[in-house]
Amino acid sequence: MKTYTIFVSEEDINNYAKVSSDYNPIHMNREEAKKYGFKDRIGHGMLSMGKVMAALSSSIPKRSYVKQYNMTFLSPIYIGQSISLTVEEKGETLHVKGVCEGENIVKGKISFSSL
């Protein structure tokens, strides 16, 4: 089993908003995010998925390609949070679990095939 850590910073969220044009207030404004029941600004889902994939890319064997990537967010990823990812390889599938402060945040799997 391998472990990785991802971190979502304010700079990450601001830069992702610029490139995606996703300026939804839950990502950009703490007070607006609180109006929708969040305790702070939350990271964009696709930003978080990208960070997970970047962290796990070294676990995918060379000369392979990703054929399926599924992630389920069980809780929002807030600005400044570090998520500890554990990865278990079973055949051609990586099973991923992410935890922050004892709470399950994300789970999923990445399937790959050899070229």
mmCIF file with all atom_site columns, C-alpha atoms in Angstrom:
data_model
loop_
_atom_site.group_PDB
_atom_site.id
_atom_site.type_symbol
_atom_site.label_atom_id
_atom_site.label_alt_id
_atom_site.label_comp_id
_atom_site.label_asym_id
_atom_site.label_entity_id
_atom_site.label_seq_id
_atom_site.pdbx_PDB_ins_code
_atom_site.Cartn_x
_atom_site.Cartn_y
_atom_site.Cartn_z
_atom_site.occupancy
_atom_site.B_iso_or_equiv
_atom_site.pdbx_formal_charge
_atom_site.auth_seq_id
_atom_site.auth_comp_id
_atom_site.auth_asym_id
_atom_site.auth_atom_id
_atom_site.pdbx_PDB_model_num
ATOM 1   C CA . MET A 1 1   ? 0.000   0.000  0.000   1.00 0.00 ? 1   MET A CA 1
ATOM 2   C CA . LYS A 1 2   ? 1.315   3.449  -0.912  1.00 0.00 ? 2   LYS A CA 1
ATOM 3   C CA . THR A 1 3   ? 0.439   6.796  0.624   1.00 0.00 ? 3   THR A CA 1
ATOM 4   C CA . TYR A 1 4   ? 0.418   10.300 -0.864  1.00 0.00 ? 4   TYR A CA 1
ATOM 5   C CA . THR A 1 5   ? -0.661  13.723 0.318   1.00 0.00 ? 5   THR A CA 1
ATOM 6   C CA . ILE A 1 6   ? -2.462  16.425 -1.641  1.00 0.00 ? 6   ILE A CA 1
ATOM 7   C CA . PHE A 1 7   ? -3.015  19.996 -0.507  1.00 0.00 ? 7   PHE A CA 1
ATOM 8   C CA . VAL A 1 8   ? -5.524  22.531 -1.850  1.00 0.00 ? 8   VAL A CA 1
ATOM 9   C CA . SER A 1 9   ? -4.301  26.107 -1.455  1.00 0.00 ? 9   SER A CA 1
ATOM 10  C CA . GLU A 1 10  ? -5.979  29.437 -2.015  1.00 0.00 ? 10  GLU A CA 1
ATOM 11  C CA . GLU A 1 11  ? -3.611  29.964 -4.945  1.00 0.00 ? 11  GLU A CA 1
ATOM 12  C CA . ASP A 1 12  ? -4.717  26.619 -6.455  1.00 0.00 ? 12  ASP A CA 1
ATOM 13  C CA . ILE A 1 13  ? -8.376  27.632 -6.252  1.00 0.00 ? 13  ILE A CA 1
ATOM 14  C CA . ASN A 1 14  ? -7.763  31.105 -7.673  1.00 0.00 ? 14  ASN A CA 1
ATOM 15  C CA . ASN A 1 15  ? -5.634  29.767 -10.539 1.00 0.00 ? 15  ASN A CA 1
ATOM 16  C CA . TYR A 1 16  ? -8.154  27.031 -11.354 1.00 0.00 ? 16  TYR A CA 1
ATOM 17  C CA . ALA A 1 17  ? -10.956 29.616 -11.428 1.00 0.00 ? 17  ALA A CA 1
ATOM 18  C CA . LYS A 1 18  ? -8.957  31.657 -13.943 1.00 0.00 ? 18  LYS A CA 1
ATOM 19  C CA . VAL A 1 19  ? -8.288  28.780 -16.344 1.00 0.00 ? 19  VAL A CA 1
ATOM 20  C CA . SER A 1 20  ? -11.769 27.243 -16.033 1.00 0.00 ? 20  SER A CA 1
ATOM 21  C CA . SER A 1 21  ? -13.788 30.480 -15.741 1.00 0.00 ? 21  SER A CA 1
ATOM 22  C CA . ASP A 1 22  ? -15.563 28.844 -12.791 1.00 0.00 ? 22  ASP A CA 1
ATOM 23  C CA . TYR A 1 23  ? -16.021 31.710 -10.374 1.00 0.00 ? 23  TYR A CA 1
ATOM 24  C CA . ASN A 1 24  ? -18.860 30.104 -8.429  1.00 0.00 ? 24  ASN A CA 1
ATOM 25  C CA . PRO A 1 25  ? -19.042 31.980 -5.093  1.00 0.00 ? 25  PRO A CA 1
ATOM 26  C CA . ILE A 1 26  ? -18.658 28.747 -3.071  1.00 0.00 ? 26  ILE A CA 1
ATOM 27  C CA . HIS A 1 27  ? -15.098 28.617 -4.425  1.00 0.00 ? 27  HIS A CA 1
ATOM 28  C CA . MET A 1 28  ? -14.299 32.322 -4.350  1.00 0.00 ? 28  MET A CA 1
ATOM 29  C CA . ASN A 1 29  ? -16.038 33.899 -1.348  1.00 0.00 ? 29  ASN A CA 1
ATOM 30  C CA . ARG A 1 30  ? -16.041 32.551 2.207   1.00 0.00 ? 30  ARG A CA 1
ATOM 31  C CA . GLU A 1 31  ? -19.240 34.324 3.246   1.00 0.00 ? 31  GLU A CA 1
ATOM 32  C CA . GLU A 1 32  ? -21.103 33.080 0.174   1.00 0.00 ? 32  GLU A CA 1
ATOM 33  C CA . ALA A 1 33  ? -19.854 29.537 0.793   1.00 0.00 ? 33  ALA A CA 1
ATOM 34  C CA . LYS A 1 34  ? -21.168 29.751 4.364   1.00 0.00 ? 34  LYS A CA 1
ATOM 35  C CA . LYS A 1 35  ? -24.609 30.763 3.059   1.00 0.00 ? 35  LYS A CA 1
ATOM 36  C CA . TYR A 1 36  ? -24.705 27.383 1.302   1.00 0.00 ? 36  TYR A CA 1
ATOM 37  C CA . GLY A 1 37  ? -23.756 25.439 4.429   1.00 0.00 ? 37  GLY A CA 1
ATOM 38  C CA . PHE A 1 38  ? -19.994 25.156 3.932   1.00 0.00 ? 38  PHE A CA 1
ATOM 39  C CA . LYS A 1 39  ? -17.571 26.195 6.665   1.00 0.00 ? 39  LYS A CA 1
ATOM 40  C CA . ASP A 1 40  ? -15.215 27.892 4.179   1.00 0.00 ? 40  ASP A CA 1
ATOM 41  C CA . ARG A 1 41  ? -14.450 28.149 0.470   1.00 0.00 ? 41  ARG A CA 1
ATOM 42  C CA . ILE A 1 42  ? -14.263 24.749 -1.193  1.00 0.00 ? 42  ILE A CA 1
ATOM 43  C CA . GLY A 1 43  ? -11.991 23.494 -3.923  1.00 0.00 ? 43  GLY A CA 1
ATOM 44  C CA . HIS A 1 44  ? -13.359 22.822 -7.386  1.00 0.00 ? 44  HIS A CA 1
ATOM 45  C CA . GLY A 1 45  ? -14.163 19.136 -7.905  1.00 0.00 ? 45  GLY A CA 1
ATOM 46  C CA . MET A 1 46  ? -12.104 18.903 -11.085 1.00 0.00 ? 46  MET A CA 1
ATOM 47  C CA . LEU A 1 47  ? -9.166  20.655 -9.403  1.00 0.00 ? 47  LEU A CA 1
ATOM 48  C CA . SER A 1 48  ? -9.260  18.052 -6.632  1.00 0.00 ? 48  SER A CA 1
ATOM 49  C CA . MET A 1 49  ? -9.538  15.190 -9.127  1.00 0.00 ? 49  MET A CA 1
ATOM 50  C CA . GLY A 1 50  ? -6.548  16.565 -11.013 1.00 0.00 ? 50  GLY A CA 1
ATOM 51  C CA . LYS A 1 51  ? -4.499  16.785 -7.826  1.00 0.00 ? 51  LYS A CA 1
ATOM 52  C CA . VAL A 1 52  ? -5.384  13.174 -6.943  1.00 0.00 ? 52  VAL A CA 1
ATOM 53  C CA . MET A 1 53  ? -4.390  11.998 -10.439 1.00 0.00 ? 53  MET A CA 1
ATOM 54  C CA . ALA A 1 54  ? -1.127  13.944 -10.348 1.00 0.00 ? 54  ALA A CA 1
ATOM 55  C CA . ALA A 1 55  ? -0.231  12.419 -6.978  1.00 0.00 ? 55  ALA A CA 1
ATOM 56  C CA . LEU A 1 56  ? -1.038  8.882  -8.117  1.00 0.00 ? 56  LEU A CA 1
ATOM 57  C CA . SER A 1 57  ? 0.521   9.039  -11.572 1.00 0.00 ? 57  SER A CA 1
ATOM 58  C CA . SER A 1 58  ? 3.730   7.440  -10.284 1.00 0.00 ? 58  SER A CA 1
ATOM 59  C CA . SER A 1 59  ? 1.683   4.393  -9.185  1.00 0.00 ? 59  SER A CA 1
ATOM 60  C CA . ILE A 1 60  ? 0.558   3.670  -12.745 1.00 0.00 ? 60  ILE A CA 1
ATOM 61  C CA . PRO A 1 61  ? 3.047   1.364  -14.447 1.00 0.00 ? 61  PRO A CA 1
ATOM 62  C CA . LYS A 1 62  ? 5.121   2.750  -17.293 1.00 0.00 ? 62  LYS A CA 1
ATOM 63  C CA . ARG A 1 63  ? 3.821   1.921  -20.769 1.00 0.00 ? 63  ARG A CA 1
ATOM 64  C CA . SER A 1 64  ? 0.240   1.894  -19.475 1.00 0.00 ? 64  SER A CA 1
ATOM 65  C CA . TYR A 1 65  ? -2.737  4.170  -20.003 1.00 0.00 ? 65  TYR A CA 1
ATOM 66  C CA . VAL A 1 66  ? -5.661  5.103  -17.782 1.00 0.00 ? 66  VAL A CA 1
ATOM 67  C CA . LYS A 1 67  ? -8.868  3.549  -19.083 1.00 0.00 ? 67  LYS A CA 1
ATOM 68  C CA . GLN A 1 68  ? -11.203 4.524  -16.241 1.00 0.00 ? 68  GLN A CA 1
ATOM 69  C CA . TYR A 1 69  ? -11.038 7.119  -13.465 1.00 0.00 ? 69  TYR A CA 1
ATOM 70  C CA . ASN A 1 70  ? -13.827 7.347  -10.885 1.00 0.00 ? 70  ASN A CA 1
ATOM 71  C CA . MET A 1 71  ? -13.749 9.472  -7.752  1.00 0.00 ? 71  MET A CA 1
ATOM 72  C CA . THR A 1 72  ? -16.521 10.085 -5.235  1.00 0.00 ? 72  THR A CA 1
ATOM 73  C CA . PHE A 1 73  ? -16.226 13.071 -2.931  1.00 0.00 ? 73  PHE A CA 1
ATOM 74  C CA . LEU A 1 74  ? -17.748 12.215 0.435   1.00 0.00 ? 74  LEU A CA 1
ATOM 75  C CA . SER A 1 75  ? -17.088 15.664 1.859   1.00 0.00 ? 75  SER A CA 1
ATOM 76  C CA . PRO A 1 76  ? -15.954 19.000 0.423   1.00 0.00 ? 76  PRO A CA 1
ATOM 77  C CA . ILE A 1 77  ? -12.245 19.712 0.202   1.00 0.00 ? 77  ILE A CA 1
ATOM 78  C CA . TYR A 1 78  ? -11.680 23.062 1.864   1.00 0.00 ? 78  TYR A CA 1
ATOM 79  C CA . ILE A 1 79  ? -8.957  25.609 1.266   1.00 0.00 ? 79  ILE A CA 1
ATOM 80  C CA . GLY A 1 80  ? -5.837  24.697 3.215   1.00 0.00 ? 80  GLY A CA 1
ATOM 81  C CA . GLN A 1 81  ? -6.711  21.053 3.782   1.00 0.00 ? 81  GLN A CA 1
ATOM 82  C CA . SER A 1 82  ? -4.191  18.248 3.396   1.00 0.00 ? 82  SER A CA 1
ATOM 83  C CA . ILE A 1 83  ? -5.684  14.965 2.269   1.00 0.00 ? 83  ILE A CA 1
ATOM 84  C CA . SER A 1 84  ? -3.830  11.725 2.992   1.00 0.00 ? 84  SER A CA 1
ATOM 85  C CA . LEU A 1 85  ? -4.380  9.262  0.152   1.00 0.00 ? 85  LEU A CA 1
ATOM 86  C CA . THR A 1 86  ? -3.853  5.525  0.499   1.00 0.00 ? 86  THR A CA 1
ATOM 87  C CA . VAL A 1 87  ? -3.563  3.463  -2.650  1.00 0.00 ? 87  VAL A CA 1
ATOM 88  C CA . GLU A 1 88  ? -3.904  -0.272 -2.977  1.00 0.00 ? 88  GLU A CA 1
ATOM 89  C CA . GLU A 1 89  ? -3.114  -1.919 -6.293  1.00 0.00 ? 89  GLU A CA 1
ATOM 90  C CA . LYS A 1 90  ? -5.257  -4.908 -7.258  1.00 0.00 ? 90  LYS A CA 1
ATOM 91  C CA . GLY A 1 91  ? -4.378  -6.175 -10.704 1.00 0.00 ? 91  GLY A CA 1
ATOM 92  C CA . GLU A 1 92  ? -4.804  -3.296 -13.132 1.00 0.00 ? 92  GLU A CA 1
ATOM 93  C CA . THR A 1 93  ? -6.801  -1.138 -10.714 1.00 0.00 ? 93  THR A CA 1
ATOM 94  C CA . LEU A 1 94  ? -5.689  1.340  -8.066  1.00 0.00 ? 94  LEU A CA 1
ATOM 95  C CA . HIS A 1 95  ? -8.145  1.660  -5.173  1.00 0.00 ? 95  HIS A CA 1
ATOM 96  C CA . VAL A 1 96  ? -7.901  5.073  -3.533  1.00 0.00 ? 96  VAL A CA 1
ATOM 97  C CA . LYS A 1 97  ? -9.103  6.395  -0.174  1.00 0.00 ? 97  LYS A CA 1
ATOM 98  C CA . GLY A 1 98  ? -8.544  9.931  1.069   1.00 0.00 ? 98  GLY A CA 1
ATOM 99  C CA . VAL A 1 99  ? -8.765  11.024 4.706   1.00 0.00 ? 99  VAL A CA 1
ATOM 100 C CA . CYS A 1 100 ? -8.504  14.430 6.354   1.00 0.00 ? 100 CYS A CA 1
ATOM 101 C CA . GLU A 1 101 ? -8.599  14.920 10.116  1.00 0.00 ? 101 GLU A CA 1
ATOM 102 C CA . GLY A 1 102 ? -9.969  11.387 10.571  1.00 0.00 ? 102 GLY A CA 1
ATOM 103 C CA . GLU A 1 103 ? -12.824 11.908 8.111   1.00 0.00 ? 103 GLU A CA 1
ATOM 104 C CA . ASN A 1 104 ? -13.188 10.026 4.821   1.00 0.00 ? 104 ASN A CA 1
ATOM 105 C CA . ILE A 1 105 ? -13.108 12.695 2.120   1.00 0.00 ? 105 ILE A CA 1
ATOM 106 C CA . VAL A 1 106 ? -12.723 10.862 -1.176  1.00 0.00 ? 106 VAL A CA 1
ATOM 107 C CA . LYS A 1 107 ? -12.714 7.326  -2.532  1.00 0.00 ? 107 LYS A CA 1
ATOM 108 C CA . GLY A 1 108 ? -12.387 5.870  -5.963  1.00 0.00 ? 108 GLY A CA 1
ATOM 109 C CA . LYS A 1 109 ? -10.472 3.785  -8.398  1.00 0.00 ? 109 LYS A CA 1
ATOM 110 C CA . ILE A 1 110 ? -8.257  4.171  -11.402 1.00 0.00 ? 110 ILE A CA 1
ATOM 111 C CA . SER A 1 111 ? -8.082  1.331  -13.901 1.00 0.00 ? 111 SER A CA 1
ATOM 112 C CA . PHE A 1 112 ? -5.226  1.053  -16.386 1.00 0.00 ? 112 PHE A CA 1
ATOM 113 C CA . SER A 1 113 ? -4.073  -1.230 -19.173 1.00 0.00 ? 113 SER A CA 1
ATOM 114 C CA . SER A 1 114 ? -0.682  -1.955 -20.641 1.00 0.00 ? 114 SER A CA 1
ATOM 115 C CA . LEU A 1 115 ? 0.132   -0.613 -24.091 1.00 0.00 ? 115 LEU A CA 1
#
